Amino acid sequence: MSVTTPSYEARSKSLKEFDPEVFDLIQKETERQEYGLEMIPSENFVSEAVLQAMGSTLTNKYAEGQPGKRYYGGCHVVDDVENLASARVCELFGAEFANLQPHSGVQANQAVFEAFLKPGDTFMGLRLDQGGHLSHGSPVNFSGMHYKVVAYGVRESDNLIDPDQVRSLAKEHKPKLIIAGASAYSRQIDWKLFREVADEIGAIFMADIAHYSGLVAGGSYESPIPYADIVTTTTHKTLRGPRSGMVMGKEKHRKAINKAIFPGLQGGPHMHTIAAKAVMAKEALTTDFKTYAAAIVANAKALSEGLVKRGLKIVSGGTDSHLLLVDLRPIGVSGKIGEAVLDKVGITVNKNTVPFDPQPPSICSGVRLGTPAVTTRGMGVAEMSLVADFIFEALTNVENESKLKSVADNVRELSKKFPLYRHRLVR
Ligand SMILES: *Cc1c(COP(=O)(O)O)cnc(C)c1O
């Protein structure tokens, strides 16, 4: 007699049948994504193929270890999946090795700290309030809690990373690791500078391209691969893959990185996500993706110019990438209010400090805008001019409800012209 708990019938029910509550919430979120303008630079919309790989039976499999050297049986299929994903990623970036197991961008960074530093060792990263990331030394993150941080910043005159400061801090503090990379820095990072400085003091140079990796893959932002010992990235930002991370680098560091990730930090890799990363890399290897990456940057430049034309101030005067930081001080609006009022009209952004911000991080003086997601929907420079108008109108009419209502209507109309997942909306 077979035990049937839960029964095959119960397990075979669709989400809609079995759990209408969760199904409904997913529908609501799909609707939110479909009928608004997503302008958070770290967000994007994955393809159906990526979604399918993530929702696959590969989630059932334990595969601790490396392909061919697992701690579990039954791994021959997922071995092929992981080898395929790594090979594609190495081809895409020209990397000597890739480890696709990190669960997220921060886990990828943590692996590098584990591989090269001991607690208490010194490293250098970009200041969080001038564009850096939490995992580059924030006191509330493992990186700032367990290691000694020396933070470099941007120049007050042009808001660009100050190469003299990077070099002099490195010489003074002799960090073991130097991190270049950012979450809110719109300009090209000078990877060669960091390589030179690292060589001058014998440090490891890690580039974190969490934000730029899709642009790098598509040839629209200079690659750090030739310069850096190690390159980490998320896979869900401009690269438009599943929510996850990965580490790439020079062959001589492969063992140390692999060991740091497993057994150092993680247990079983998420094979369904690794399969989705393989799909992501296949998409990113197409000429369409090159066109996409170039369009992201063209759109960000057009948006920046549109906002400048209307009298807004952009940090560093513009952008070389997918993102821009708008300094709202000239119009007397805080980042917090800017984020809230744009949310009200259906434009999703996040508040952000501007360099040398007089406001605390909970208020901020700026908002960060990005074009990867709207570019995925097919919008181009003509639409960016409309979007610049919407943003300007909303930000300069924060208390005018009827004006905000009309901007919201325009946002919804525009989003309807660029269908996203509409066929997934089944209500
Ligand atoms: C987004 C980001 C990360 C972290 O990625 P998660 O997947 O959220 O952990 C790391 N570094 C930089 C520079 C980022 O912008």
Short mmCIF file of C-alpha atoms and ligand atoms in Angstrom, two decimals:
data_model
loop_
_atom_site.label_atom_id
_atom_site.label_comp_id
_atom_site.label_asym_id
_atom_site.label_seq_id
_atom_site.Cartn_x
_atom_site.Cartn_y
_atom_site.Cartn_z
CA MET A 1 0.00 0.00 0.00
CA SER A 2 1.41 3.35 -0.92
CA VAL A 3 1.47 6.32 1.39
CA THR A 4 0.17 9.36 -0.42
CA THR A 5 0.83 12.49 1.62
CA PRO A 6 0.50 14.81 -0.15
CA SER A 7 -1.31 12.98 -2.90
CA TYR A 8 -0.08 13.13 -6.46
CA GLU A 9 -3.27 15.03 -7.30
CA ALA A 10 -2.57 17.67 -4.65
CA ARG A 11 1.03 18.11 -5.76
CA SER A 12 -0.04 18.42 -9.38
CA LYS A 13 -2.39 21.34 -8.81
CA SER A 14 -1.45 24.61 -10.38
CA LEU A 15 -0.47 27.51 -8.16
CA LYS A 16 -3.75 29.19 -9.00
CA GLU A 17 -5.75 26.15 -7.89
CA PHE A 18 -3.70 25.27 -4.84
CA ASP A 19 -2.82 28.69 -3.46
CA PRO A 20 -4.97 31.47 -4.90
CA GLU A 21 -3.65 33.86 -2.24
CA VAL A 22 -0.04 33.68 -3.42
CA PHE A 23 -1.16 33.44 -7.04
CA ASP A 24 -3.10 36.66 -6.61
CA LEU A 25 -0.17 38.50 -5.08
CA ILE A 26 2.05 37.45 -8.00
CA GLN A 27 -0.61 38.75 -10.39
CA LYS A 28 -0.67 42.06 -8.52
CA GLU A 29 3.10 42.40 -8.75
CA THR A 30 3.09 41.49 -12.46
CA GLU A 31 0.50 44.22 -12.96
CA ARG A 32 2.63 46.73 -11.06
CA GLN A 33 5.60 45.90 -13.29
CA GLU A 34 3.47 45.99 -16.44
CA TYR A 35 1.77 49.36 -15.90
CA GLY A 36 4.56 51.44 -14.41
CA LEU A 37 7.99 52.70 -15.40
CA GLU A 38 10.75 50.78 -13.66
CA MET A 39 13.70 53.13 -13.35
CA ILE A 40 15.66 51.60 -10.48
CA PRO A 41 19.04 51.02 -12.19
CA SER A 42 19.60 47.70 -10.44
CA GLU A 43 16.37 46.19 -11.74
CA ASN A 44 15.45 44.57 -15.03
CA PHE A 45 12.96 42.17 -16.61
CA VAL A 46 14.06 38.63 -17.43
CA SER A 47 12.87 36.72 -20.46
CA GLU A 48 10.34 33.90 -20.43
CA ALA A 49 13.20 31.45 -21.01
CA VAL A 50 15.00 32.64 -17.87
CA LEU A 51 11.77 32.45 -15.87
CA GLN A 52 11.17 28.89 -17.08
CA ALA A 53 14.66 27.72 -16.12
CA MET A 54 14.18 29.21 -12.64
CA GLY A 55 10.83 27.51 -12.19
CA SER A 56 12.20 24.09 -13.16
CA THR A 57 12.75 20.72 -11.47
CA LEU A 58 16.42 21.61 -10.99
CA THR A 59 15.40 23.23 -7.70
CA ASN A 60 15.01 19.70 -6.33
CA LYS A 61 18.67 18.73 -6.67
CA TYR A 62 21.48 18.90 -4.13
CA ALA A 63 24.87 19.33 -5.78
CA GLU A 64 27.39 20.48 -3.17
CA GLY A 65 30.88 20.58 -4.65
CA GLN A 66 32.15 21.19 -8.17
CA PRO A 67 31.01 19.47 -11.41
CA GLY A 68 32.55 15.99 -11.43
CA LYS A 69 33.41 16.27 -7.70
CA ARG A 70 30.10 16.37 -5.87
CA TYR A 71 29.11 15.25 -2.39
CA TYR A 72 25.86 13.73 -3.73
CA GLY A 73 24.83 11.13 -6.27
CA GLY A 74 22.68 11.79 -9.29
CA CYS A 75 24.57 14.91 -10.35
CA HIS A 76 25.46 13.99 -13.93
CA VAL A 77 22.74 16.19 -15.42
CA VAL A 78 23.34 19.21 -13.21
CA ASP A 79 27.08 18.80 -13.84
CA ASP A 80 26.35 19.38 -17.52
CA VAL A 81 24.19 22.39 -16.63
CA GLU A 82 26.90 24.02 -14.51
CA ASN A 83 29.67 23.29 -17.04
CA LEU A 84 27.55 24.77 -19.82
CA ALA A 85 26.79 27.87 -17.77
CA SER A 86 30.47 28.43 -16.83
CA ALA A 87 31.68 27.89 -20.38
CA ARG A 88 29.20 30.42 -21.74
CA VAL A 89 30.05 32.99 -19.07
CA CYS A 90 33.79 32.60 -19.75
CA GLU A 91 33.16 33.05 -23.47
CA LEU A 92 30.96 36.08 -22.85
CA PHE A 93 33.45 37.94 -20.65
CA GLY A 94 36.72 36.41 -21.82
CA ALA A 95 37.34 35.15 -18.28
CA GLU A 96 39.78 32.37 -17.42
CA PHE A 97 37.34 30.82 -14.94
CA ALA A 98 33.89 31.47 -13.56
CA ASN A 99 32.16 30.22 -10.43
CA LEU A 100 28.40 30.48 -10.83
CA GLN A 101 27.45 29.23 -7.38
CA PRO A 102 27.17 32.46 -5.32
CA HIS A 103 23.55 33.07 -4.37
CA SER A 104 23.85 36.83 -4.80
CA GLY A 105 26.22 39.70 -5.44
CA VAL A 106 27.10 40.08 -1.78
CA GLN A 107 27.88 36.35 -1.47
CA ALA A 108 30.21 36.69 -4.46
CA ASN A 109 32.02 39.55 -2.73
CA GLN A 110 32.14 37.68 0.55
CA ALA A 111 33.86 34.80 -1.21
CA VAL A 112 36.66 37.14 -2.32
CA PHE A 113 37.18 38.41 1.24
CA GLU A 114 37.22 34.80 2.48
CA ALA A 115 39.69 33.77 -0.19
CA PHE A 116 42.24 36.56 0.28
CA LEU A 117 41.84 38.21 3.69
CA LYS A 118 41.83 37.30 7.35
CA PRO A 119 39.57 39.10 9.79
CA GLY A 120 41.20 42.40 10.73
CA ASP A 121 43.04 42.78 7.41
CA THR A 122 42.81 46.06 5.54
CA PHE A 123 41.05 46.64 2.21
CA MET A 124 40.00 49.65 0.17
CA GLY A 125 36.62 50.48 -1.37
CA LEU A 126 34.57 53.42 -2.59
CA ARG A 127 32.67 55.29 0.12
CA LEU A 128 29.05 54.18 0.39
CA ASP A 129 27.77 57.77 0.48
CA GLN A 130 29.67 58.56 -2.73
CA GLY A 131 28.45 55.65 -4.81
CA GLY A 132 29.92 52.52 -3.20
CA HIS A 133 28.07 49.40 -2.04
CA LEU A 134 27.28 48.13 1.46
CA SER A 135 29.56 45.15 0.89
CA HIS A 136 32.53 47.45 0.16
CA GLY A 137 32.99 48.35 3.81
CA SER A 138 29.80 49.66 5.40
CA PRO A 139 30.02 49.37 9.20
CA VAL A 140 26.71 47.47 9.28
CA ASN A 141 27.89 44.87 6.72
CA PHE A 142 30.27 41.91 7.27
CA SER A 143 32.87 43.78 5.19
CA GLY A 144 32.97 46.70 7.59
CA MET A 145 32.51 44.61 10.73
CA HIS A 146 35.26 42.05 10.21
CA TYR A 147 37.84 43.93 8.18
CA LYS A 148 39.58 47.30 8.37
CA VAL A 149 38.20 49.64 5.73
CA VAL A 150 40.03 52.46 4.02
CA ALA A 151 37.50 54.33 1.91
CA TYR A 152 38.32 56.49 -1.09
CA GLY A 153 35.95 59.00 -2.59
CA VAL A 154 35.19 61.33 -5.44
CA ARG A 155 36.52 64.86 -6.02
CA GLU A 156 34.28 67.68 -4.94
CA SER A 157 35.04 69.62 -8.13
CA ASP A 158 33.75 67.10 -10.70
CA ASN A 159 32.42 64.19 -8.62
CA LEU A 160 34.78 61.74 -10.35
CA ILE A 161 36.83 59.12 -8.46
CA ASP A 162 40.02 60.85 -7.37
CA PRO A 163 43.00 58.85 -8.69
CA ASP A 164 45.49 60.75 -6.53
CA GLN A 165 43.53 59.91 -3.41
CA VAL A 166 43.27 56.23 -4.42
CA ARG A 167 47.04 56.04 -4.90
CA SER A 168 48.03 57.96 -1.76
CA LEU A 169 45.62 56.03 0.51
CA ALA A 170 46.87 52.75 -0.96
CA LYS A 171 50.50 53.69 -0.32
CA GLU A 172 49.75 54.85 3.20
CA HIS A 173 47.58 51.93 4.36
CA LYS A 174 48.90 49.04 2.20
CA PRO A 175 45.53 47.24 1.87
CA LYS A 176 45.66 43.56 0.86
CA LEU A 177 42.63 44.05 -1.39
CA ILE A 178 41.47 47.00 -3.47
CA ILE A 179 37.88 47.05 -4.70
CA ALA A 180 36.70 49.14 -7.63
CA GLY A 181 33.04 49.14 -8.56
CA ALA A 182 29.95 51.00 -7.48
CA SER A 183 26.19 51.14 -7.14
CA ALA A 184 25.72 54.82 -7.83
CA TYR A 185 28.60 55.98 -10.03
CA SER A 186 27.57 56.80 -13.57
CA ARG A 187 30.96 57.27 -15.18
CA GLN A 188 33.52 54.87 -16.65
CA ILE A 189 35.74 53.49 -13.90
CA ASP A 190 39.45 53.58 -14.75
CA TRP A 191 40.25 49.87 -14.23
CA LYS A 192 43.85 50.34 -15.37
CA LEU A 193 44.49 52.85 -12.59
CA PHE A 194 43.40 50.32 -9.96
CA ARG A 195 45.59 47.61 -11.52
CA GLU A 196 48.60 49.92 -11.39
CA VAL A 197 47.98 50.98 -7.80
CA ALA A 198 47.42 47.35 -6.72
CA ASP A 199 50.71 46.36 -8.37
CA GLU A 200 52.57 49.20 -6.67
CA ILE A 201 51.69 47.78 -3.24
CA GLY A 202 51.22 44.07 -4.06
CA ALA A 203 47.45 44.04 -3.44
CA ILE A 204 44.71 41.93 -5.02
CA PHE A 205 42.51 44.00 -7.34
CA MET A 206 38.84 43.07 -7.40
CA ALA A 207 36.36 44.75 -9.74
CA ASP A 208 32.70 44.53 -8.69
CA ILE A 209 30.69 45.07 -11.87
CA ALA A 210 27.30 44.23 -10.31
CA HIS A 211 25.80 47.24 -12.04
CA TYR A 212 27.80 47.35 -15.25
CA SER A 213 28.12 43.66 -16.21
CA GLY A 214 25.43 43.72 -18.91
CA LEU A 215 27.03 46.78 -20.47
CA VAL A 216 30.45 45.12 -20.26
CA ALA A 217 29.07 41.92 -21.85
CA GLY A 218 27.47 43.97 -24.61
CA GLY A 219 30.59 46.04 -25.26
CA SER A 220 29.20 49.37 -24.04
CA TYR A 221 31.37 49.80 -20.91
CA GLU A 222 35.06 49.01 -20.66
CA SER A 223 35.73 45.54 -19.25
CA PRO A 224 37.89 45.10 -16.13
CA ILE A 225 38.62 41.47 -17.07
CA PRO A 226 42.07 42.20 -18.55
CA TYR A 227 43.09 44.17 -15.45
CA ALA A 228 41.49 42.63 -12.37
CA ASP A 229 42.56 39.54 -10.44
CA ILE A 230 38.93 38.87 -9.65
CA VAL A 231 35.67 40.22 -11.07
CA THR A 232 32.42 39.80 -9.16
CA THR A 233 28.94 40.60 -10.37
CA THR A 234 25.27 40.18 -9.80
CA THR A 235 23.43 38.52 -12.66
CA HIS A 236 20.04 40.25 -12.34
CA LYS A 237 20.92 43.87 -13.03
CA THR A 238 22.02 44.98 -16.51
CA LEU A 239 22.95 41.39 -17.33
CA ARG A 240 19.22 40.55 -17.18
CA GLY A 241 19.52 37.08 -15.69
CA PRO A 242 18.11 35.48 -12.53
CA ARG A 243 18.58 37.09 -9.10
CA SER A 244 22.04 35.81 -8.24
CA GLY A 245 25.79 36.41 -8.34
CA MET A 246 29.02 35.05 -9.77
CA VAL A 247 32.80 35.34 -9.58
CA MET A 248 35.21 35.39 -12.51
CA GLY A 249 38.95 35.74 -12.61
CA LYS A 250 42.45 34.64 -13.40
CA GLU A 251 43.15 30.90 -13.41
CA LYS A 252 45.65 31.18 -10.53
CA HIS A 253 42.81 32.27 -8.19
CA ARG A 254 40.31 29.57 -9.23
CA LYS A 255 41.03 27.16 -6.38
CA ALA A 256 40.93 29.78 -3.65
CA ILE A 257 37.62 31.18 -4.89
CA ASN A 258 35.98 27.79 -5.35
CA LYS A 259 37.00 26.75 -1.84
CA ALA A 260 35.78 30.01 -0.33
CA ILE A 261 32.33 29.59 -1.88
CA PHE A 262 31.99 25.91 -1.03
CA PRO A 263 32.58 24.66 1.62
CA GLY A 264 33.64 28.10 2.95
CA LEU A 265 30.39 29.99 2.74
CA GLN A 266 27.57 28.10 1.11
CA GLY A 267 25.94 24.71 1.05
CA GLY A 268 24.14 23.41 -2.02
CA PRO A 269 24.22 25.56 -5.13
CA HIS A 270 20.86 26.60 -6.61
CA MET A 271 20.96 24.55 -9.78
CA HIS A 272 17.73 26.02 -11.18
CA THR A 273 19.30 29.48 -10.91
CA ILE A 274 22.54 28.27 -12.46
CA ALA A 275 20.51 26.90 -15.38
CA ALA A 276 18.89 30.32 -15.68
CA LYS A 277 22.37 31.90 -15.71
CA ALA A 278 23.26 29.62 -18.64
CA VAL A 279 20.20 30.95 -20.47
CA MET A 280 21.17 34.51 -19.52
CA ALA A 281 24.65 34.02 -20.98
CA LYS A 282 23.21 32.60 -24.20
CA GLU A 283 21.04 35.69 -24.54
CA ALA A 284 23.95 38.00 -23.75
CA LEU A 285 26.10 36.36 -26.44
CA THR A 286 23.67 37.44 -29.20
CA THR A 287 24.10 40.54 -31.35
CA ASP A 288 20.67 41.64 -30.11
CA PHE A 289 22.17 41.99 -26.65
CA LYS A 290 24.95 44.22 -27.98
CA THR A 291 22.25 46.43 -29.45
CA TYR A 292 20.40 46.32 -26.12
CA ALA A 293 23.48 47.38 -24.13
CA ALA A 294 24.17 50.28 -26.48
CA ALA A 295 20.52 51.35 -26.29
CA ILE A 296 20.60 51.35 -22.46
CA VAL A 297 23.49 53.85 -22.51
CA ALA A 298 21.97 55.95 -25.31
CA ASN A 299 18.73 56.10 -23.31
CA ALA A 300 20.51 57.10 -20.09
CA LYS A 301 22.35 59.88 -21.94
CA ALA A 302 19.10 61.05 -23.55
CA LEU A 303 17.31 61.02 -20.20
CA SER A 304 20.16 62.94 -18.58
CA GLU A 305 20.16 65.54 -21.36
CA GLY A 306 16.38 65.83 -21.18
CA LEU A 307 16.50 66.53 -17.46
CA VAL A 308 19.37 69.01 -17.79
CA LYS A 309 17.44 70.84 -20.52
CA ARG A 310 14.55 71.24 -18.11
CA GLY A 311 16.86 72.70 -15.47
CA LEU A 312 17.71 69.71 -13.26
CA LYS A 313 21.23 69.02 -12.06
CA ILE A 314 22.94 65.67 -12.78
CA VAL A 315 25.84 64.55 -10.58
CA SER A 316 29.12 64.69 -12.59
CA GLY A 317 27.16 66.39 -15.38
CA GLY A 318 25.94 63.23 -17.11
CA THR A 319 26.56 59.52 -17.56
CA ASP A 320 28.67 56.92 -19.39
CA SER A 321 26.45 54.05 -18.28
CA HIS A 322 22.92 52.95 -17.51
CA LEU A 323 22.37 55.22 -14.51
CA LEU A 324 22.30 58.83 -13.46
CA LEU A 325 22.07 60.62 -10.15
CA VAL A 326 19.79 63.62 -10.06
CA ASP A 327 20.73 66.27 -7.50
CA LEU A 328 17.41 67.69 -6.33
CA ARG A 329 18.78 70.53 -4.21
CA PRO A 330 18.29 73.19 -6.92
CA ILE A 331 14.52 72.54 -6.92
CA GLY A 332 14.26 72.25 -3.14
CA VAL A 333 12.98 68.66 -3.01
CA SER A 334 14.61 65.93 -0.90
CA GLY A 335 15.43 62.49 -2.24
CA LYS A 336 12.87 61.01 0.10
CA ILE A 337 10.08 63.21 -1.26
CA GLY A 338 11.33 62.77 -4.82
CA GLU A 339 11.13 58.99 -4.51
CA ALA A 340 7.63 59.18 -2.98
CA VAL A 341 6.21 61.58 -5.56
CA LEU A 342 7.62 59.59 -8.49
CA ASP A 343 6.16 56.43 -6.95
CA LYS A 344 2.80 58.17 -6.88
CA VAL A 345 2.89 58.70 -10.66
CA GLY A 346 4.08 55.14 -11.36
CA ILE A 347 7.78 55.83 -11.87
CA THR A 348 9.82 53.63 -9.55
CA VAL A 349 13.20 55.05 -8.46
CA ASN A 350 15.22 55.18 -5.28
CA LYS A 351 16.43 58.06 -3.20
CA ASN A 352 20.21 58.31 -3.07
CA THR A 353 22.82 60.45 -1.42
CA VAL A 354 24.74 62.77 -3.72
CA PRO A 355 28.48 63.25 -3.06
CA PHE A 356 29.04 65.52 -0.02
CA ASP A 357 25.33 65.29 0.78
CA PRO A 358 24.27 67.54 3.66
CA GLN A 359 21.23 65.32 4.33
CA PRO A 360 21.30 62.02 6.27
CA PRO A 361 20.89 58.82 4.21
CA SER A 362 17.25 58.49 5.32
CA ILE A 363 16.42 61.78 3.58
CA CYS A 364 19.12 62.19 0.85
CA SER A 365 19.41 64.99 -1.70
CA GLY A 366 19.12 62.92 -4.83
CA VAL A 367 17.34 60.20 -6.74
CA ARG A 368 19.04 57.49 -8.79
CA LEU A 369 17.56 56.71 -12.19
CA GLY A 370 18.39 53.89 -14.58
CA THR A 371 17.35 52.77 -18.04
CA PRO A 372 17.98 48.96 -18.20
CA ALA A 373 14.37 47.96 -17.48
CA VAL A 374 12.61 50.48 -19.74
CA THR A 375 15.09 49.63 -22.51
CA THR A 376 14.17 45.95 -22.15
CA ARG A 377 10.57 47.01 -22.82
CA GLY A 378 11.70 48.54 -26.10
CA MET A 379 11.72 52.22 -25.22
CA GLY A 380 14.19 54.47 -27.02
CA VAL A 381 15.44 58.06 -26.94
CA ALA A 382 12.08 59.47 -28.07
CA GLU A 383 10.40 57.90 -25.03
CA MET A 384 13.21 59.14 -22.78
CA SER A 385 12.29 62.68 -23.71
CA LEU A 386 8.70 61.97 -22.58
CA VAL A 387 9.96 60.32 -19.40
CA ALA A 388 12.19 63.33 -18.65
CA ASP A 389 9.07 65.46 -18.93
CA PHE A 390 7.08 63.19 -16.60
CA ILE A 391 9.87 63.19 -14.03
CA PHE A 392 10.34 66.94 -14.18
CA GLU A 393 6.60 67.63 -13.98
CA ALA A 394 6.20 65.33 -10.96
CA LEU A 395 9.24 66.66 -9.11
CA THR A 396 8.23 70.29 -9.60
CA ASN A 397 4.57 69.72 -8.63
CA VAL A 398 4.91 67.62 -5.51
CA GLU A 399 1.78 69.07 -3.90
CA ASN A 400 -0.37 69.52 -7.00
CA GLU A 401 -2.59 66.43 -6.93
CA SER A 402 -4.39 67.08 -10.22
CA LYS A 403 -1.10 67.61 -12.02
CA LEU A 404 0.29 64.40 -10.50
CA LYS A 405 -2.84 62.55 -11.57
CA SER A 406 -2.37 63.62 -15.17
CA VAL A 407 1.32 62.61 -15.11
CA ALA A 408 0.27 59.22 -13.68
CA ASP A 409 -2.20 58.78 -16.56
CA ASN A 410 0.53 59.58 -19.07
CA VAL A 411 2.91 57.11 -17.44
CA ARG A 412 0.30 54.35 -17.63
CA GLU A 413 -0.48 55.16 -21.27
CA LEU A 414 3.20 55.02 -22.20
CA SER A 415 3.77 51.75 -20.36
CA LYS A 416 0.80 50.19 -22.17
CA LYS A 417 2.47 50.87 -25.50
CA PHE A 418 5.41 48.66 -24.48
CA PRO A 419 3.93 45.35 -23.31
CA LEU A 420 6.03 43.36 -20.92
CA TYR A 421 4.41 40.30 -19.38
CA ARG A 422 0.82 41.12 -20.32
CA HIS A 423 0.12 37.54 -21.41
CA ARG A 424 0.97 36.49 -17.85
CA LEU A 425 -1.86 38.60 -16.46
CA VAL A 426 -4.76 36.16 -16.28
CA ARG A 427 -7.23 38.06 -14.12
C1 LIG B 1 23.77 45.24 -6.18
C2 LIG B 1 25.19 45.20 -5.80
C3 LIG B 1 25.71 44.13 -5.06
C4 LIG B 1 24.85 43.13 -4.32
O1 LIG B 1 24.06 42.30 -4.94
P1 LIG B 1 22.94 41.43 -4.19
O2 LIG B 1 22.58 40.45 -5.23
O3 LIG B 1 21.86 42.37 -3.80
O4 LIG B 1 23.57 40.78 -3.01
C5 LIG B 1 27.08 44.08 -4.85
N1 LIG B 1 27.89 45.04 -5.31
C6 LIG B 1 27.40 46.11 -5.98
C7 LIG B 1 28.36 47.14 -6.47
C8 LIG B 1 26.04 46.24 -6.23
O5 LIG B 1 25.57 47.31 -6.85
#
